Amino acid sequence: MSPRHVAIIMDGNGRWAAMRGKPRLFGHQAGGQRVREILEACPPLGIEYLTIFAFSTENWKRTQAEVAGLMSLFRLYIARATEELNAAGVRVRFIGDRVRLDAKLRAVMDEVETLTAGNGRLHLTVALNYGGRDEVARAVRRLAAEVASGNLDPGSVDEITLSRFLDTHVLPDPDLVIRTSGEARISNFLLWQSAYAEYEFVDTLWPDFTAEIFAGIIRGYAARERRFGAVPA
Ligand code: IPE
Ligand code: IPE
Ligand code: MG
């Protein structure tokens, strides 16, 4: 079976650029251009949801120049892709804390979300200023406010309740999480949602990640046995 929801940690842009003697931002540009091919590969592979990690809550630790460069690339790529994504029937969403993002970037994010809200051929979610712990903390803050205002009984809070407060509340949990660039860690990505995800770590740097490599991983996923804690039949 195909994974319904695939999430990707797009890593290795900086190393890809360094190998070419170029600045890190050159790698981010190349990485940004990879997204379209992977997105288009999803429907034929039976994937309904694609979630990509674009910027983490920890990535603010990078130089001001890299952060600013990334932010302008996000704005440019989102604005440029808006019409095409809509024409392709893609519904775009963003997860993460938008408060720290600049107003112009937030405007293009809002625009593509609104424009594509009626689409359903593929659900693309971009994690931008996203951190799994930050997401849970923000969710708990809102949940606690509901309790404080008397709208929610603390005794009734269970996993379903908490998941409704997460940024991902409308998304199914990821079935498969892929990380490129050879690092075998999750770097604060979809911590809650990936409780039972399958993981695939590949050495390929994100700007070199092709639809063929992607399809190979999806084929490999089909051979895995997911047990969810039970004994196989
Ligand atoms: C991933 O590539 C993109 C972002 C984190 C924004 P990196 O920039 O982390 O590339 P490496 O890991 O330094 O090669
Ligand atoms: C994770 O990559 C974040 C994104 C891909 C956006 P990082 O390159 O930031 O992760 P670490 O620092 O190697 O863990
Ligand atoms: Mg990295």
Coordinates of C-alpha atoms and ligand atoms in Angstrom, one line a residue:
M1 CA 0.0 0.0 0.0
S2 CA 1.1 3.6 -0.7
P3 CA 1.6 5.9 2.3
R4 CA -1.3 8.3 2.4
H5 CA 0.8 11.0 4.1
V6 CA 4.5 11.5 3.5
A7 CA 6.5 14.1 5.4
I8 CA 10.0 15.2 4.3
I9 CA 12.8 16.8 6.2
M10 CA 14.5 18.6 3.3
D11 CA 18.1 18.6 4.5
G12 CA 21.5 19.1 2.9
N13 CA 21.2 22.4 0.9
G14 CA 24.1 24.0 2.7
R15 CA 26.5 21.0 2.1
W16 CA 25.3 20.8 -1.5
A17 CA 26.3 24.4 -2.1
A18 CA 29.6 24.0 -0.1
M19 CA 30.6 21.1 -2.4
R20 CA 30.3 23.5 -5.3
G21 CA 32.2 26.3 -3.6
K22 CA 29.0 28.4 -3.5
P23 CA 27.2 30.3 -0.6
R24 CA 24.6 28.4 1.4
L25 CA 21.8 30.4 -0.2
F26 CA 22.7 28.9 -3.6
G27 CA 21.9 25.5 -2.1
H28 CA 18.6 26.8 -0.7
Q29 CA 17.6 28.1 -4.2
A30 CA 18.4 24.7 -5.7
G31 CA 16.5 23.0 -2.9
G32 CA 13.5 25.1 -3.5
Q33 CA 13.4 24.1 -7.1
R34 CA 13.3 20.4 -6.2
V35 CA 10.0 20.7 -4.5
R36 CA 7.8 20.9 -7.6
E37 CA 9.1 17.6 -9.0
I38 CA 8.5 15.8 -5.8
L39 CA 5.0 17.3 -5.5
E40 CA 4.1 16.3 -9.0
A41 CA 5.2 12.7 -8.3
C42 CA 2.8 12.3 -5.4
P43 CA -0.6 11.8 -7.0
P44 CA 0.6 9.0 -9.4
L45 CA 2.2 7.3 -6.4
G46 CA -1.1 7.4 -4.5
I47 CA 0.1 10.0 -1.9
E48 CA -2.6 12.4 -0.8
Y49 CA -0.7 14.5 1.7
L50 CA 2.8 15.8 1.4
T51 CA 4.3 17.8 4.3
I52 CA 7.7 19.5 3.9
F53 CA 9.9 21.0 6.5
A54 CA 11.1 24.4 5.2
F55 CA 12.3 26.2 8.4
S56 CA 12.4 25.1 12.0
T57 CA 12.0 27.1 15.2
E58 CA 15.7 26.4 15.7
N59 CA 16.8 27.7 12.3
W60 CA 16.7 31.3 13.7
K61 CA 20.1 30.4 15.2
R62 CA 21.7 30.7 11.7
T63 CA 23.3 34.0 10.5
Q64 CA 21.1 36.9 9.9
A65 CA 22.1 36.8 6.3
E66 CA 21.0 33.2 5.8
V67 CA 17.7 33.7 7.7
A68 CA 16.9 36.8 5.7
G69 CA 17.9 35.0 2.4
L70 CA 15.6 32.1 3.3
M71 CA 12.7 34.3 4.2
S72 CA 12.9 36.1 0.9
L73 CA 13.2 32.8 -1.0
F74 CA 10.0 31.6 0.8
R75 CA 8.2 34.7 -0.2
L76 CA 9.4 34.5 -3.8
Y77 CA 8.7 30.8 -4.3
I78 CA 5.3 30.9 -2.7
A79 CA 4.2 33.9 -4.7
R80 CA 5.5 32.4 -7.9
A81 CA 4.0 29.0 -7.3
T82 CA 0.5 30.2 -6.2
E83 CA -1.3 30.1 -9.6
E84 CA 0.4 26.9 -10.7
L85 CA -0.5 25.1 -7.4
N86 CA -4.0 26.2 -7.7
A87 CA -4.3 25.1 -11.3
A88 CA -2.9 21.7 -10.3
G89 CA -5.6 21.2 -7.7
V90 CA -3.2 21.4 -4.8
R91 CA -4.5 22.6 -1.4
V92 CA -1.7 24.5 0.4
R93 CA -1.5 24.9 4.2
F94 CA 1.2 26.1 6.5
I95 CA 2.0 24.8 10.0
G96 CA 4.3 26.5 12.5
D97 CA 4.1 29.8 14.4
R98 CA 3.4 32.6 12.0
V99 CA 3.8 35.4 14.6
R100 CA 7.5 35.7 14.1
L101 CA 7.3 35.8 10.3
D102 CA 7.2 39.2 8.5
A103 CA 4.0 40.6 7.3
K104 CA 4.8 40.3 3.6
L105 CA 5.6 36.7 3.9
R106 CA 2.5 36.1 5.9
A107 CA 0.5 37.8 3.2
V108 CA 1.6 35.4 0.4
M109 CA 1.0 32.5 2.8
D110 CA -2.6 33.6 3.5
E111 CA -3.2 34.2 -0.2
V112 CA -2.2 30.8 -1.4
E113 CA -4.1 29.1 1.5
T114 CA -7.2 31.1 0.7
L115 CA -7.0 30.6 -3.1
T116 CA -6.4 26.8 -2.8
A117 CA -8.9 26.2 0.0
G118 CA -11.3 24.4 -2.3
N119 CA -8.7 22.0 -3.8
G120 CA -8.2 18.4 -2.9
R121 CA -6.1 16.5 -5.5
L122 CA -3.1 16.8 -3.2
H123 CA -2.6 18.4 0.2
L124 CA 0.7 20.2 0.5
T125 CA 1.6 21.4 4.0
V126 CA 4.7 23.6 4.5
A127 CA 6.2 23.6 7.9
L128 CA 7.6 27.2 8.3
N129 CA 8.9 28.4 11.6
Y130 CA 7.7 25.0 12.8
G131 CA 8.9 23.0 15.9
G132 CA 7.2 20.0 17.3
R133 CA 7.7 21.1 20.9
D134 CA 6.7 24.7 20.1
E135 CA 3.5 23.3 18.5
V136 CA 2.6 21.2 21.5
A137 CA 3.3 24.2 23.8
R138 CA 1.1 26.5 21.8
A139 CA -1.6 23.8 21.7
V140 CA -1.5 23.4 25.4
R141 CA -1.7 27.1 25.9
R142 CA -4.9 27.3 23.9
L143 CA -6.3 24.2 25.6
A144 CA -5.6 25.6 29.0
A145 CA -7.4 28.8 28.1
E146 CA -10.4 26.8 27.2
V147 CA -10.3 25.1 30.6
A148 CA -9.8 28.4 32.3
S149 CA -12.9 29.8 30.6
G150 CA -15.0 26.9 31.6
N151 CA -15.5 25.5 28.0
L152 CA -13.4 22.4 28.5
D153 CA -13.5 19.8 31.4
P154 CA -9.9 18.9 32.3
G155 CA -11.0 15.4 33.1
S156 CA -12.1 14.9 29.5
V157 CA -8.8 15.8 27.9
D158 CA -7.4 12.9 26.0
E159 CA -5.1 12.3 22.9
I160 CA -7.9 13.3 20.6
T161 CA -8.6 16.5 22.5
L162 CA -4.9 17.6 22.4
S163 CA -4.5 16.7 18.7
R164 CA -7.4 19.1 17.9
F165 CA -5.4 22.0 19.2
L166 CA -2.3 21.2 17.1
D167 CA -1.5 23.0 13.8
T168 CA -2.0 19.7 12.0
H169 CA -5.6 19.2 13.4
V170 CA -7.0 18.6 9.9
L171 CA -4.3 16.3 8.7
P172 CA -3.9 12.6 9.1
D173 CA -0.7 11.4 10.9
P174 CA 2.3 10.9 8.6
D175 CA 2.8 7.3 7.5
L176 CA 6.3 7.9 6.3
V177 CA 8.9 10.5 7.3
I178 CA 11.9 10.9 4.9
R179 CA 15.0 12.8 5.8
T180 CA 17.7 13.5 3.2
S181 CA 21.4 14.3 3.7
G182 CA 22.4 11.3 5.8
E183 CA 21.5 12.7 9.2
A184 CA 19.4 10.2 11.3
R185 CA 17.5 12.6 13.5
I186 CA 14.1 14.2 13.5
S187 CA 15.2 17.7 14.6
N188 CA 11.9 18.6 16.3
F189 CA 9.7 17.7 13.3
L190 CA 6.1 16.4 13.8
L191 CA 7.0 14.9 17.2
W192 CA 3.5 14.1 18.3
Q193 CA 2.2 13.1 14.8
S194 CA 5.0 10.7 14.0
A195 CA 4.5 8.4 17.0
Y196 CA 3.9 5.5 14.6
A197 CA 5.4 6.8 11.4
E198 CA 7.9 4.7 9.4
Y199 CA 11.3 6.5 8.9
E200 CA 13.6 6.6 5.9
F201 CA 16.9 8.2 6.1
V202 CA 18.7 8.7 2.7
D203 CA 22.2 10.0 2.0
T204 CA 21.2 12.1 -1.0
L205 CA 21.4 15.8 -0.4
W206 CA 18.0 17.5 -0.8
P207 CA 18.9 19.4 -4.1
D208 CA 19.8 16.0 -5.6
F209 CA 16.7 14.3 -4.5
T210 CA 14.8 13.1 -7.6
A211 CA 11.3 11.7 -8.3
E212 CA 13.1 8.4 -9.0
I213 CA 14.7 8.2 -5.6
F214 CA 11.4 9.2 -4.1
A215 CA 9.5 6.5 -6.0
G216 CA 12.0 3.9 -4.8
I217 CA 11.4 4.9 -1.2
I218 CA 7.7 4.6 -1.7
R219 CA 8.1 1.2 -3.2
G220 CA 10.2 0.2 -0.2
Y221 CA 7.5 1.5 2.2
A222 CA 4.9 -0.9 0.6
A223 CA 7.0 -3.8 1.8
R224 CA 7.1 -2.8 5.4
E225 CA 4.8 -4.3 8.0
R226 CA 3.2 -1.8 10.3
R227 CA 2.0 -3.3 13.6
F228 CA 1.0 -0.4 15.7
G229 CA 1.8 -2.4 18.8
A230 CA -0.3 -5.4 17.9
V231 CA 0.7 -8.9 16.9
P232 CA 0.5 -9.4 13.1
A233 CA -2.4 -11.6 11.9
Ligands
IPE1 C1 18.0 22.3 4.9 O1 19.4 22.4 4.5 C2 17.3 23.6 4.7 C3 17.0 24.3 6.0 C4 17.3 23.9 7.2 C5 16.4 25.6 5.8 P1 20.5 22.9 5.4 O2 20.6 24.4 5.3 O3 20.3 22.4 6.8 O4 21.8 22.2 4.8 P2 23.0 21.5 5.6 O5 22.4 20.6 6.6 O6 23.7 22.6 6.2 O7 23.8 20.8 4.5
IPE2 C1 15.9 20.5 9.9 O1 17.2 20.6 9.4 C2 15.1 21.6 9.5 C3 14.7 21.7 8.1 C4 15.0 20.9 7.2 C5 13.9 22.9 7.8 P1 18.4 21.2 10.2 O2 19.6 21.2 9.3 O3 18.0 22.6 10.7 O4 18.6 20.2 11.4 P2 19.8 20.0 12.3 O5 20.3 21.3 12.9 O6 20.9 19.3 11.5 O7 19.3 19.0 13.4
MG3 MG 20.8 20.8 7.8

